[in-house]
Amino acid sequence: VLGTDASETALRADNNKAWSVLHLATHGVYNKAEPLKSALFFSDGKGAISTLTASDLLVKPVRARLIVLSACESGIGQVQTDNDILGLPRSFFISGAHSVLSSLWPVSDQATSQLMKDFHLNSELGAGPALGLAVSKARQQGQPASVYAAFVLNGYVAP
């Protein structure tokens, strides 16, 4: 689902559907005061914005084996006293994801787009090797570390 058709409604069109890979290339924000309000943003192309929060995912899960969050601050979480980490990745894991690829800080749209294309070109090798190859290519192309080091892969990363 692309462009203005990519909405929370489209994600939830079939509640029983589980994707192998779900790539969300959107804007994201981490809410330090309330980590469960950390959110991904969707636009209808006409100015209306909707959000998908970490809390929303706990109530109505979005299922996929691998979640790719190509969005700023989508991988940040707050460590709790019980060592749980509240944020978007945790909510996706509770929803059933095996792995989550996400960003720890704001990232450039253009550079991230290329990194993600390179990631997906090698995804048949598994998420871990694919990310490693995409990072290597970005480094060889002279991209700053702020581009490729922002992304972390958590969870089960075997092919």
XYZ file of C-alpha atoms in Angstrom:
159
model
C 0.000 0.000 0.000
C 1.611 3.243 -1.125
C 1.146 6.999 -0.935
C -2.110 8.362 0.377
C -3.567 4.827 0.338
C -1.131 3.909 3.125
C -3.195 4.553 6.208
C -3.976 2.916 9.504
C -7.306 1.934 7.957
C -5.483 0.091 5.156
C -3.246 -1.659 7.701
C -6.297 -2.833 9.567
C -8.434 -3.696 6.520
C -8.094 -7.386 7.331
C -7.510 -7.858 11.058
C -6.476 -11.464 10.522
C -3.828 -10.615 7.943
C -0.205 -11.048 8.941
C 2.495 -9.809 6.589
C 5.864 -11.391 6.167
C 7.390 -7.898 5.963
C 5.652 -4.633 6.785
C 7.654 -1.548 5.802
C 6.299 1.733 7.138
C 8.087 4.711 5.569
C 6.516 7.626 7.378
C 7.197 10.240 10.015
C 7.683 9.163 13.592
C 8.159 10.735 16.979
C 9.202 9.425 20.373
C 7.252 10.804 23.326
C 9.687 10.938 26.247
C 7.030 11.925 28.795
C 4.646 9.141 27.705
C 6.468 6.475 25.646
C 3.228 4.674 24.809
C 2.175 7.831 22.947
C 5.198 7.526 20.638
C 3.687 7.496 17.179
C 3.906 6.954 13.463
C 2.072 9.487 11.282
C -0.051 8.836 8.202
C -1.346 11.433 5.746
C -4.250 11.221 3.338
C -2.489 13.665 0.982
C -5.153 16.300 1.676
C -3.798 17.611 4.955
C -5.453 15.149 7.332
C -2.988 13.373 9.592
C -3.662 10.255 11.620
C -1.390 8.582 14.128
C -0.622 5.031 15.136
C 0.732 5.016 18.680
C 2.529 2.354 20.687
C -0.579 2.227 22.874
C -2.859 1.726 19.836
C -0.806 -1.312 18.833
C -1.384 -2.915 22.225
C -5.147 -2.569 21.830
C -5.326 -3.467 18.115
C -2.165 -5.254 16.940
C -0.693 -4.955 13.459
C 0.916 -8.277 12.608
C 4.054 -8.979 10.585
C 7.113 -11.184 10.969
C 9.487 -8.282 10.201
C 8.504 -4.677 10.868
C 10.626 -2.034 9.127
C 10.084 1.413 10.620
C 11.698 3.844 8.231
C 10.741 6.738 10.485
C 12.579 9.113 12.791
C 12.933 8.080 16.449
C 10.892 4.918 15.872
C 13.301 2.721 17.832
C 13.626 4.766 20.999
C 12.167 3.382 24.196
C 12.118 4.137 27.894
C 13.561 1.541 30.258
C 11.236 0.743 33.152
C 12.229 -0.500 36.608
C 11.412 -4.071 35.508
C 13.804 -3.665 32.531
C 10.912 -3.511 30.082
C 11.362 -0.910 27.344
C 8.267 1.103 26.419
C 7.994 2.391 22.843
C 6.955 1.392 19.340
C 9.247 -1.666 18.949
C 7.930 -3.281 22.145
C 4.345 -2.807 20.998
C 5.131 -4.444 17.653
C 6.834 -7.350 19.455
C 3.763 -7.818 21.656
C 1.714 -7.786 18.423
C 3.739 -10.790 17.251
C 6.668 -9.381 15.288
C 9.834 -11.485 15.263
C 12.089 -8.549 14.317
C 11.858 -4.761 14.225
C 14.190 -2.493 12.243
C 13.901 1.064 13.522
C 15.690 4.386 13.916
C 17.169 5.842 17.096
C 17.201 9.477 15.938
C 15.954 11.798 13.184
C 17.150 10.664 9.757
C 17.357 12.146 6.265
C 14.485 11.048 4.006
C 16.645 10.724 0.890
C 19.558 8.879 2.494
C 17.183 6.617 4.419
C 15.293 5.793 1.231
C 18.493 4.536 -0.397
C 19.517 2.592 2.713
C 16.120 0.890 2.764
C 16.260 0.056 -0.959
C 19.639 -1.585 -0.393
C 18.273 -3.407 2.664
C 15.369 -4.879 0.699
C 17.587 -5.826 -2.271
C 19.389 -8.266 0.023
C 16.487 -9.263 2.263
C 16.466 -12.851 0.971
C 19.675 -13.281 3.002
C 17.820 -12.414 6.204
C 17.296 -9.096 7.959
C 20.658 -9.061 9.770
C 22.861 -9.668 6.714
C 20.679 -7.361 4.595
C 21.132 -4.501 7.066
C 24.872 -5.187 7.257
C 25.209 -5.001 3.471
C 23.104 -1.829 3.268
C 25.239 -0.176 5.960
C 28.457 -1.252 4.185
C 27.236 0.251 0.921
C 26.261 3.521 2.626
C 29.708 3.724 4.213
C 31.425 3.015 0.874
C 29.354 5.790 -0.705
C 30.587 8.207 1.947
C 27.300 8.617 3.778
C 27.743 10.057 7.277
C 27.356 7.671 10.204
C 24.272 9.640 11.268
C 22.471 8.008 8.325
C 23.346 4.330 8.636
C 24.083 4.079 12.365
C 20.602 5.316 13.255
C 19.032 1.972 12.355
C 18.965 -0.960 14.740
C 17.564 -4.430 14.239
C 16.080 -6.124 17.285
C 14.521 -9.489 17.859
C 15.006 -12.775 16.042
C 17.258 -11.947 13.083
C 18.042 -15.353 11.546
C 17.100 -15.803 7.855
